[in-house]
């Protein structure tokens, strides 16, 4: 691969000690609570501006954004149409839950993208809020109260959904909402049941049936899944898994919720993540990419289900900020850009190219255990060796992260599996430039053998 032309940032995360970026970061550190997003903390960057897939720090250094606000920035930074739409709306009306023409247009356009019978949308501001609202809807429809999710899942951090978080993040944060159960996800590279696909016969789907039978009172309102598990490493389940999950939901009269927070709006190379497996979910939760960076989320379902009380009663499904005119104009502009610029197709094409390159890394590098993904949602497993599949030490990930940053690439390489989630607008050239930075950094790690420690 060719060497990138981009001018490298000299010191990880900024112009170095005493730089403007570093000074602003340090000043903010005096006031901001510890615990803010890992990538922002590790990079020590203060960002000044952005245009499409490039962000610029306060010292004028440029970075390719392979993160897009963790899948938020579908249309890249400061897309001119997006900026125009929001500016126009700012001068008209910005808050209240009354009907506005912009919201009507947004909902009408969004509804046109939904496979029937999904047709109704309620708007919120954050992902966890939307998932909690989806649970209220499922309870209203089924009159049942239990929910089942999966190991490795992430649906947000608020009280109502935290119990469905499928990793140790929730340690010491209980007790959780009662009536929640988790079953292993089809994470084939690290099969939780220690089996091998396809000879496993998708035993994890059978396990789900047992979880519903034995770990619930069989009053399951809904089973919730991510079509591709994002936070735990862009894990794509084998083609049989999600249809089997849908069958289990049907068997027990539970609704099926597809959490499309990351997979929705084209990121996986199709408009919706569930389309890859030809599922027919009863409810979608949407967010992140829908707002192009503006806090906007929603719950989508059928006309029949949304008429169920108490969800359907006045104020039963609403919130203070949900569907405010600014959010609606952000959503409308975002979807218009996604459609006009064929970003679903771009996610598919550029994603395939990237994945092909990263598949090549499996051959080239002893510590790349697996590259996988769909569209612009790619995961790379870093291992000490390919037989034991033991994860590389976290220190290696941090080295990769800072080495990429010095070369002008902002990436989620600080954790393992690495996640690649650039804006859907990323041009092929930038994507391949970023891939070659990663290749150069991986070559260093391979040369010094540090991944074995
Ligand atoms: C699949 C999924 N659902 C829900 C959420 C929660 O979204 P928020 O952080 O906006 O609450 C996330 C966030 O990463 C997510 O990836």
Short mmCIF file of C-alpha atoms and ligand atoms in Angstrom, two decimals:
data_model
loop_
_atom_site.label_atom_id
_atom_site.label_comp_id
_atom_site.label_asym_id
_atom_site.label_seq_id
_atom_site.Cartn_x
_atom_site.Cartn_y
_atom_site.Cartn_z
CA UNK A 1 0.00 0.00 0.00
CA UNK A 2 1.09 3.57 -0.67
CA UNK A 3 2.22 5.79 2.19
CA UNK A 4 -0.43 8.36 3.23
CA UNK A 5 0.19 11.94 2.10
CA UNK A 6 -1.56 13.45 5.08
CA UNK A 7 0.72 15.52 7.29
CA UNK A 8 1.19 13.59 10.51
CA UNK A 9 0.41 15.04 13.89
CA UNK A 10 3.75 15.16 15.72
CA UNK A 11 2.66 14.06 19.16
CA UNK A 12 -0.18 11.72 20.01
CA UNK A 13 -3.40 13.55 20.34
CA UNK A 14 -2.21 17.08 19.86
CA UNK A 15 0.64 19.35 19.00
CA UNK A 16 2.14 18.04 22.24
CA UNK A 17 2.69 19.58 25.67
CA UNK A 18 1.88 23.23 25.67
CA UNK A 19 0.00 23.11 22.38
CA UNK A 20 -3.31 24.91 22.19
CA UNK A 21 -5.17 21.61 21.89
CA UNK A 22 -3.48 20.22 24.99
CA UNK A 23 -4.05 23.42 26.99
CA UNK A 24 -7.79 23.43 26.26
CA UNK A 25 -8.00 19.72 27.11
CA UNK A 26 -6.17 20.26 30.41
CA UNK A 27 -8.34 23.25 31.34
CA UNK A 28 -11.51 21.24 30.69
CA UNK A 29 -10.13 18.42 32.80
CA UNK A 30 -10.48 20.65 35.88
CA UNK A 31 -14.25 20.72 35.49
CA UNK A 32 -15.50 17.73 33.54
CA UNK A 33 -16.39 14.69 35.55
CA UNK A 34 -14.09 11.71 35.13
CA UNK A 35 -15.68 8.95 33.07
CA UNK A 36 -16.22 10.66 29.74
CA UNK A 37 -15.90 8.77 26.50
CA UNK A 38 -12.69 6.71 26.29
CA UNK A 39 -11.58 7.89 22.87
CA UNK A 40 -11.92 11.55 23.84
CA UNK A 41 -9.97 10.92 27.01
CA UNK A 42 -7.16 8.90 25.44
CA UNK A 43 -6.71 11.26 22.49
CA UNK A 44 -6.39 14.43 24.63
CA UNK A 45 -7.58 16.34 21.59
CA UNK A 46 -9.55 19.57 21.53
CA UNK A 47 -11.37 19.65 18.19
CA UNK A 48 -11.86 22.95 16.41
CA UNK A 49 -13.74 21.98 13.27
CA UNK A 50 -14.67 19.23 10.88
CA UNK A 51 -15.58 18.74 7.23
CA UNK A 52 -16.96 15.46 6.06
CA UNK A 53 -14.56 12.67 7.17
CA UNK A 54 -11.85 15.04 8.44
CA UNK A 55 -11.61 16.65 11.87
CA UNK A 56 -9.20 19.43 12.71
CA UNK A 57 -7.76 20.00 16.18
CA UNK A 58 -7.07 23.36 17.79
CA UNK A 59 -3.53 23.31 16.39
CA UNK A 60 -4.77 22.89 12.85
CA UNK A 61 -3.80 19.23 12.57
CA UNK A 62 -6.07 17.02 10.50
CA UNK A 63 -7.28 13.53 11.27
CA UNK A 64 -9.34 11.07 9.25
CA UNK A 65 -12.37 10.34 11.40
CA UNK A 66 -12.83 6.56 11.47
CA UNK A 67 -15.21 6.87 14.45
CA UNK A 68 -17.94 9.35 13.45
CA UNK A 69 -18.92 10.03 17.07
CA UNK A 70 -19.37 6.25 17.56
CA UNK A 71 -21.62 5.82 14.56
CA UNK A 72 -23.49 9.09 15.05
CA UNK A 73 -22.19 11.13 12.13
CA UNK A 74 -23.75 9.38 9.14
CA UNK A 75 -23.42 12.41 6.87
CA UNK A 76 -19.98 13.52 8.04
CA UNK A 77 -19.03 16.78 9.66
CA UNK A 78 -20.84 19.97 8.67
CA UNK A 79 -22.45 18.75 5.46
CA UNK A 80 -23.47 22.00 3.68
CA UNK A 81 -27.13 20.94 3.24
CA UNK A 82 -27.32 19.88 6.88
CA UNK A 83 -25.83 23.17 8.08
CA UNK A 84 -28.22 25.16 5.87
CA UNK A 85 -31.27 23.23 7.11
CA UNK A 86 -30.40 23.68 10.77
CA UNK A 87 -29.56 27.37 10.36
CA UNK A 88 -32.88 27.94 8.61
CA UNK A 89 -34.75 26.12 11.38
CA UNK A 90 -32.88 28.03 14.12
CA UNK A 91 -34.31 31.27 12.81
CA UNK A 92 -37.87 29.93 12.72
CA UNK A 93 -38.80 27.85 15.76
CA UNK A 94 -36.65 25.54 17.86
CA UNK A 95 -38.73 23.99 20.63
CA UNK A 96 -42.17 22.67 21.58
CA UNK A 97 -43.90 19.42 20.84
CA UNK A 98 -46.56 20.93 18.56
CA UNK A 99 -46.83 19.76 14.99
CA UNK A 100 -44.48 21.53 12.61
CA UNK A 101 -44.28 21.15 8.86
CA UNK A 102 -40.65 20.06 9.16
CA UNK A 103 -41.57 17.25 11.57
CA UNK A 104 -44.43 16.13 9.33
CA UNK A 105 -42.04 15.98 6.35
CA UNK A 106 -39.40 14.14 8.37
CA UNK A 107 -41.85 11.52 9.62
CA UNK A 108 -43.37 11.10 6.16
CA UNK A 109 -39.93 10.53 4.61
CA UNK A 110 -38.83 8.17 7.37
CA UNK A 111 -42.09 6.19 7.08
CA UNK A 112 -41.45 5.78 3.35
CA UNK A 113 -38.25 3.88 4.17
CA UNK A 114 -39.98 1.36 6.44
CA UNK A 115 -41.03 -2.08 5.28
CA UNK A 116 -44.77 -2.58 5.89
CA UNK A 117 -46.49 -3.00 8.29
CA UNK A 118 -44.02 -0.76 10.18
CA UNK A 119 -45.42 2.70 9.73
CA UNK A 120 -45.55 4.73 12.96
CA UNK A 121 -42.76 6.59 14.69
CA UNK A 122 -42.35 8.31 18.03
CA UNK A 123 -39.33 10.55 18.50
CA UNK A 124 -36.92 10.87 21.42
CA UNK A 125 -33.46 12.31 22.04
CA UNK A 126 -31.19 9.44 23.11
CA UNK A 127 -30.78 5.75 22.41
CA UNK A 128 -31.45 4.39 25.89
CA UNK A 129 -34.55 6.57 26.13
CA UNK A 130 -35.87 5.08 22.89
CA UNK A 131 -35.16 1.51 24.05
CA UNK A 132 -36.98 2.19 27.33
CA UNK A 133 -39.91 3.61 25.34
CA UNK A 134 -39.89 0.49 23.13
CA UNK A 135 -40.26 -1.56 26.31
CA UNK A 136 -43.26 0.54 27.34
CA UNK A 137 -44.76 -0.10 23.92
CA UNK A 138 -44.09 -3.85 24.13
CA UNK A 139 -45.69 -3.96 27.59
CA UNK A 140 -48.70 -2.02 26.33
CA UNK A 141 -49.17 -4.43 23.42
CA UNK A 142 -48.55 -7.76 25.13
CA UNK A 143 -49.53 -6.93 28.72
CA UNK A 144 -46.43 -8.89 29.68
CA UNK A 145 -43.43 -7.53 31.53
CA UNK A 146 -40.26 -9.53 30.85
CA UNK A 147 -37.48 -8.84 28.33
CA UNK A 148 -34.75 -11.04 26.98
CA UNK A 149 -31.52 -9.81 25.39
CA UNK A 150 -28.06 -11.15 24.63
CA UNK A 151 -24.58 -11.40 26.03
CA UNK A 152 -22.42 -8.67 24.52
CA UNK A 153 -25.41 -6.43 23.87
CA UNK A 154 -25.50 -2.70 24.47
CA UNK A 155 -28.81 -0.85 24.65
CA UNK A 156 -27.80 2.11 26.83
CA UNK A 157 -26.94 2.95 30.41
CA UNK A 158 -30.19 4.14 31.99
CA UNK A 159 -31.85 2.17 34.78
CA UNK A 160 -34.52 0.54 32.67
CA UNK A 161 -32.12 -0.95 30.13
CA UNK A 162 -28.84 -1.34 32.00
CA UNK A 163 -29.71 -4.88 33.10
CA UNK A 164 -29.71 -5.94 29.44
CA UNK A 165 -26.14 -4.81 28.98
CA UNK A 166 -24.24 -7.96 28.18
CA UNK A 167 -20.83 -7.23 29.70
CA UNK A 168 -19.14 -6.39 32.97
CA UNK A 169 -19.76 -2.67 32.62
CA UNK A 170 -22.75 -3.13 34.87
CA UNK A 171 -20.67 -4.51 37.75
CA UNK A 172 -21.64 -2.73 41.00
CA UNK A 173 -24.46 -0.81 39.29
CA UNK A 174 -27.37 -3.04 40.28
CA UNK A 175 -29.96 -3.95 41.30
CA UNK A 176 -31.40 -3.99 37.80
CA UNK A 177 -34.96 -3.84 36.61
CA UNK A 178 -36.61 -7.18 37.43
CA UNK A 179 -37.77 -9.45 34.62
CA UNK A 180 -34.66 -9.29 32.43
CA UNK A 181 -32.72 -12.29 31.14
CA UNK A 182 -29.73 -12.68 28.82
CA UNK A 183 -28.74 -15.46 26.46
CA UNK A 184 -25.44 -16.01 24.59
CA UNK A 185 -25.14 -14.19 21.25
CA UNK A 186 -23.75 -15.99 18.19
CA UNK A 187 -20.23 -14.62 18.59
CA UNK A 188 -18.69 -17.40 16.55
CA UNK A 189 -15.05 -16.28 16.77
CA UNK A 190 -15.33 -16.60 20.54
CA UNK A 191 -18.23 -19.00 20.84
CA UNK A 192 -19.64 -18.68 24.36
CA UNK A 193 -20.66 -22.35 24.18
CA UNK A 194 -17.16 -23.37 22.98
CA UNK A 195 -18.56 -24.88 19.78
CA UNK A 196 -17.65 -24.36 16.12
CA UNK A 197 -19.93 -23.05 13.39
CA UNK A 198 -21.59 -24.68 11.43
CA UNK A 199 -21.29 -28.04 13.23
CA UNK A 200 -22.75 -26.31 16.33
CA UNK A 201 -26.19 -26.36 14.67
CA UNK A 202 -26.71 -22.85 16.14
CA UNK A 203 -26.90 -24.27 19.65
CA UNK A 204 -27.05 -20.69 20.96
CA UNK A 205 -30.54 -20.32 19.48
CA UNK A 206 -31.66 -23.44 21.35
CA UNK A 207 -30.05 -21.98 24.44
CA UNK A 208 -32.25 -18.90 24.02
CA UNK A 209 -35.32 -21.14 24.09
CA UNK A 210 -34.07 -22.63 27.36
CA UNK A 211 -33.45 -19.18 28.81
CA UNK A 212 -37.05 -18.22 28.09
CA UNK A 213 -38.32 -21.52 29.50
CA UNK A 214 -36.17 -21.66 32.61
CA UNK A 215 -35.04 -18.12 33.45
CA UNK A 216 -38.29 -16.25 32.93
CA UNK A 217 -41.88 -16.80 34.00
CA UNK A 218 -42.70 -17.04 30.26
CA UNK A 219 -44.27 -13.61 30.30
CA UNK A 220 -41.77 -12.20 27.80
CA UNK A 221 -43.00 -8.99 26.21
CA UNK A 222 -40.08 -8.82 23.77
CA UNK A 223 -36.73 -10.20 22.75
CA UNK A 224 -34.32 -7.41 21.84
CA UNK A 225 -31.26 -7.84 19.60
CA UNK A 226 -28.75 -5.85 17.57
CA UNK A 227 -28.55 -7.17 13.98
CA UNK A 228 -24.79 -6.65 14.27
CA UNK A 229 -23.55 -6.29 17.83
CA UNK A 230 -21.83 -2.92 17.67
CA UNK A 231 -20.31 -2.04 21.01
CA UNK A 232 -18.87 -5.50 21.62
CA UNK A 233 -16.96 -5.47 18.33
CA UNK A 234 -19.19 -5.34 15.25
CA UNK A 235 -20.10 -8.98 15.55
CA UNK A 236 -22.05 -10.37 12.61
CA UNK A 237 -24.03 -13.49 13.57
CA UNK A 238 -24.25 -16.40 11.11
CA UNK A 239 -27.26 -16.31 8.79
CA UNK A 240 -29.28 -18.90 10.74
CA UNK A 241 -29.11 -17.18 14.12
CA UNK A 242 -31.49 -14.23 13.93
CA UNK A 243 -34.23 -16.12 12.03
CA UNK A 244 -34.00 -18.71 14.84
CA UNK A 245 -34.32 -15.92 17.42
CA UNK A 246 -37.42 -14.71 15.58
CA UNK A 247 -38.89 -18.23 15.78
CA UNK A 248 -38.29 -18.37 19.53
CA UNK A 249 -40.02 -15.00 19.94
CA UNK A 250 -43.02 -16.29 17.97
CA UNK A 251 -43.10 -19.53 19.93
CA UNK A 252 -43.48 -17.63 23.21
CA UNK A 253 -45.71 -14.83 21.92
CA UNK A 254 -43.00 -12.22 22.45
CA UNK A 255 -42.45 -9.23 20.19
CA UNK A 256 -39.13 -8.84 18.39
CA UNK A 257 -37.24 -5.56 18.80
CA UNK A 258 -34.42 -4.82 16.38
CA UNK A 259 -32.16 -2.23 17.99
CA UNK A 260 -31.01 -0.37 14.88
CA UNK A 261 -29.21 2.39 16.75
CA UNK A 262 -25.94 1.58 14.98
CA UNK A 263 -27.06 -0.57 12.05
CA UNK A 264 -29.89 1.70 10.89
CA UNK A 265 -29.84 4.28 8.10
CA UNK A 266 -27.45 2.48 5.84
CA UNK A 267 -24.41 1.81 7.98
CA UNK A 268 -24.47 -1.93 7.31
CA UNK A 269 -24.80 -1.43 3.53
CA UNK A 270 -28.58 -1.84 3.64
CA UNK A 271 -31.03 0.72 5.00
CA UNK A 272 -31.80 -1.52 8.01
CA UNK A 273 -29.59 -4.10 9.68
CA UNK A 274 -32.44 -6.64 9.98
CA UNK A 275 -32.84 -6.70 6.18
CA UNK A 276 -29.70 -8.84 5.82
CA UNK A 277 -31.51 -11.68 7.55
CA UNK A 278 -34.97 -11.05 6.07
CA UNK A 279 -36.53 -10.65 9.49
CA UNK A 280 -39.81 -8.98 10.29
CA UNK A 281 -39.29 -7.24 13.64
CA UNK A 282 -42.30 -5.75 15.42
CA UNK A 283 -40.43 -2.74 16.77
CA UNK A 284 -37.30 -0.86 15.70
CA UNK A 285 -35.32 1.42 17.95
CA UNK A 286 -33.41 4.01 15.93
CA UNK A 287 -30.92 6.73 16.81
CA UNK A 288 -27.32 7.79 16.21
CA UNK A 289 -27.05 8.11 12.39
CA UNK A 290 -30.66 9.32 12.05
CA UNK A 291 -29.77 12.78 13.33
CA UNK A 292 -26.45 13.24 11.56
CA UNK A 293 -24.98 14.27 14.93
CA UNK A 294 -28.05 15.91 16.47
CA UNK A 295 -29.44 14.05 19.55
CA UNK A 296 -32.38 12.28 17.94
CA UNK A 297 -33.81 8.80 18.34
CA UNK A 298 -37.09 7.03 17.81
CA UNK A 299 -39.32 4.00 18.21
CA UNK A 300 -40.89 2.55 15.09
CA UNK A 301 -43.73 0.03 15.02
CA UNK A 302 -46.98 -0.88 13.36
CA UNK A 303 -50.17 1.15 13.41
CA UNK A 304 -51.92 -1.61 15.37
CA UNK A 305 -49.25 -1.88 18.07
CA UNK A 306 -48.86 1.89 18.52
CA UNK A 307 -52.58 2.10 19.31
CA UNK A 308 -52.07 -0.01 22.44
CA UNK A 309 -52.64 1.78 25.76
CA UNK A 310 -51.09 3.17 27.90
CA UNK A 311 -48.43 3.90 25.20
CA UNK A 312 -51.10 5.44 22.97
CA UNK A 313 -52.75 7.66 25.62
CA UNK A 314 -52.06 11.43 25.47
CA UNK A 315 -48.43 11.94 26.62
CA UNK A 316 -48.08 8.14 26.88
CA UNK A 317 -45.23 7.90 24.40
CA UNK A 318 -43.89 11.45 24.27
CA UNK A 319 -41.01 13.34 25.92
CA UNK A 320 -40.02 17.00 26.39
CA UNK A 321 -37.46 17.18 23.60
CA UNK A 322 -38.59 14.32 21.36
CA UNK A 323 -39.40 15.56 17.87
CA UNK A 324 -38.60 19.20 18.58
CA UNK A 325 -38.38 21.30 15.41
CA UNK A 326 -34.57 21.46 15.38
CA UNK A 327 -34.22 17.70 15.81
CA UNK A 328 -36.82 17.13 13.11
CA UNK A 329 -34.99 19.40 10.68
CA UNK A 330 -31.71 17.57 11.46
CA UNK A 331 -33.44 14.24 10.82
CA UNK A 332 -35.06 15.43 7.61
CA UNK A 333 -31.80 16.87 6.24
CA UNK A 334 -29.90 13.71 7.21
CA UNK A 335 -32.27 11.31 5.47
CA UNK A 336 -32.44 13.54 2.40
CA UNK A 337 -28.64 13.52 2.18
CA UNK A 338 -28.47 9.74 2.72
CA UNK A 339 -30.92 9.20 -0.14
CA UNK A 340 -29.68 11.89 -2.52
CA UNK A 341 -26.01 10.97 -2.17
CA UNK A 342 -26.68 7.23 -2.19
CA UNK A 343 -24.86 6.77 1.10
CA UNK A 344 -26.27 3.30 1.70
CA UNK A 345 -24.58 2.25 -1.52
CA UNK A 346 -21.39 4.10 -0.53
CA UNK A 347 -21.37 2.28 2.81
CA UNK A 348 -21.69 -1.01 0.94
CA UNK A 349 -19.00 -0.26 -1.68
CA UNK A 350 -16.39 1.38 0.54
CA UNK A 351 -17.15 -1.14 3.31
CA UNK A 352 -16.48 -4.06 0.95
CA UNK A 353 -13.17 -2.55 -0.15
CA UNK A 354 -12.11 -1.97 3.44
CA UNK A 355 -13.14 -5.44 4.53
CA UNK A 356 -11.22 -7.00 1.63
CA UNK A 357 -8.13 -5.08 2.77
CA UNK A 358 -8.60 -6.11 6.40
CA UNK A 359 -9.21 -9.74 5.39
CA UNK A 360 -5.76 -9.47 3.79
CA UNK A 361 -4.44 -8.43 7.22
CA UNK A 362 -5.51 -11.86 8.54
CA UNK A 363 -2.88 -13.37 6.22
CA UNK A 364 -0.27 -10.69 6.65
CA UNK A 365 -0.25 -10.20 10.41
CA UNK A 366 0.19 -12.92 13.01
CA UNK A 367 -1.93 -11.03 15.53
CA UNK A 368 -4.98 -10.34 13.34
CA UNK A 369 -7.31 -13.18 14.25
CA UNK A 370 -10.41 -12.15 12.33
CA UNK A 371 -11.73 -9.25 10.26
CA UNK A 372 -15.48 -9.15 9.75
CA UNK A 373 -18.32 -6.76 9.16
CA UNK A 374 -20.98 -5.40 6.91
CA UNK A 375 -20.85 -2.04 5.19
CA UNK A 376 -19.06 0.55 7.29
CA UNK A 377 -19.32 -1.49 10.45
CA UNK A 378 -16.15 -3.55 10.67
CA UNK A 379 -14.50 -5.39 13.55
CA UNK A 380 -10.91 -6.67 13.81
CA UNK A 381 -9.85 -9.19 16.50
CA UNK A 382 -6.29 -8.79 17.79
CA UNK A 383 -4.84 -11.96 19.33
CA UNK A 384 -1.59 -13.13 20.90
CA UNK A 385 -1.77 -16.19 18.71
CA UNK A 386 -4.33 -17.57 16.32
CA UNK A 387 -4.74 -20.92 18.05
CA UNK A 388 -5.51 -19.80 21.59
CA UNK A 389 -7.21 -16.60 20.29
CA UNK A 390 -6.19 -14.94 23.56
CA UNK A 391 -6.65 -11.19 23.25
CA UNK A 392 -3.55 -8.99 22.98
CA UNK A 393 -2.75 -6.92 26.04
CA UNK A 394 -4.69 -3.68 26.26
CA UNK A 395 -1.36 -1.82 26.14
CA UNK A 396 -0.90 -2.96 22.52
CA UNK A 397 -4.26 -1.45 21.59
CA UNK A 398 -3.28 1.84 23.20
CA UNK A 399 0.02 1.79 21.28
CA UNK A 400 -1.86 1.23 18.03
CA UNK A 401 -4.30 4.00 18.89
CA UNK A 402 -1.58 6.58 19.55
CA UNK A 403 0.54 5.49 16.58
CA UNK A 404 -2.52 5.94 14.32
CA UNK A 405 -3.26 9.31 15.90
CA UNK A 406 0.31 10.51 15.26
CA UNK A 407 -0.17 9.58 11.61
CA UNK A 408 -3.48 11.45 11.38
CA UNK A 409 -6.03 8.70 11.96
CA UNK A 410 -8.66 8.85 14.70
CA UNK A 411 -9.83 5.28 15.26
CA UNK A 412 -11.39 2.96 17.82
CA UNK A 413 -8.19 0.96 18.03
CA UNK A 414 -7.82 1.53 21.77
CA UNK A 415 -10.03 -1.45 22.50
CA UNK A 416 -10.22 -4.98 21.16
CA UNK A 417 -11.93 -5.91 18.87
CA UNK A 418 -11.06 -2.77 16.92
CA UNK A 419 -14.17 -1.09 15.50
CA UNK A 420 -14.17 0.75 12.21
CA UNK A 421 -17.18 3.07 11.87
CA UNK A 422 -16.43 6.08 9.65
CA UNK A 423 -19.13 8.44 8.37
CA UNK A 424 -21.19 6.99 5.51
CA UNK A 425 -19.92 9.83 3.33
CA UNK A 426 -16.29 8.75 3.51
CA UNK A 427 -14.66 8.80 0.06
CA UNK A 428 -12.91 5.65 -1.04
CA UNK A 429 -9.56 7.46 -1.16
CA UNK A 430 -9.68 8.54 2.49
CA UNK A 431 -10.88 5.13 3.61
CA UNK A 432 -7.97 3.43 1.88
CA UNK A 433 -5.55 6.04 3.21
CA UNK A 434 -6.77 5.23 6.72
CA UNK A 435 -6.38 1.51 6.02
CA UNK A 436 -2.79 2.06 4.92
CA UNK A 437 -2.04 3.96 8.16
CA UNK A 438 -3.40 1.00 10.08
CA UNK A 439 -1.29 -1.36 7.96
CA UNK A 440 1.85 0.66 8.65
CA UNK A 441 1.18 0.63 12.41
CA UNK A 442 0.38 -3.10 12.39
CA UNK A 443 3.68 -3.73 10.55
CA UNK A 444 5.54 -2.04 13.42
CA UNK A 445 3.77 -4.22 15.99
CA UNK A 446 4.50 -7.34 13.95
CA UNK A 447 8.19 -6.39 13.61
CA UNK A 448 8.78 -5.90 17.33
CA UNK A 449 6.65 -8.90 18.34
CA UNK A 450 5.14 -6.99 21.29
CA UNK A 451 1.69 -8.49 20.61
CA UNK A 452 2.87 -11.82 22.10
CA UNK A 453 3.34 -10.37 25.62
C1 LIG B 1 -27.36 -0.63 19.78
C2 LIG B 1 -27.41 0.51 20.74
N1 LIG B 1 -28.54 0.75 21.42
C3 LIG B 1 -28.64 1.76 22.29
C4 LIG B 1 -27.57 2.60 22.52
C5 LIG B 1 -27.70 3.70 23.53
O1 LIG B 1 -27.68 4.93 22.90
P1 LIG B 1 -27.39 6.27 23.77
O2 LIG B 1 -25.95 6.27 24.09
O3 LIG B 1 -27.78 7.36 22.81
O4 LIG B 1 -28.27 6.19 24.96
C6 LIG B 1 -26.38 2.40 21.82
C7 LIG B 1 -25.22 3.28 22.05
O5 LIG B 1 -24.11 3.01 21.68
C8 LIG B 1 -26.29 1.32 20.92
O6 LIG B 1 -25.16 1.07 20.24
#
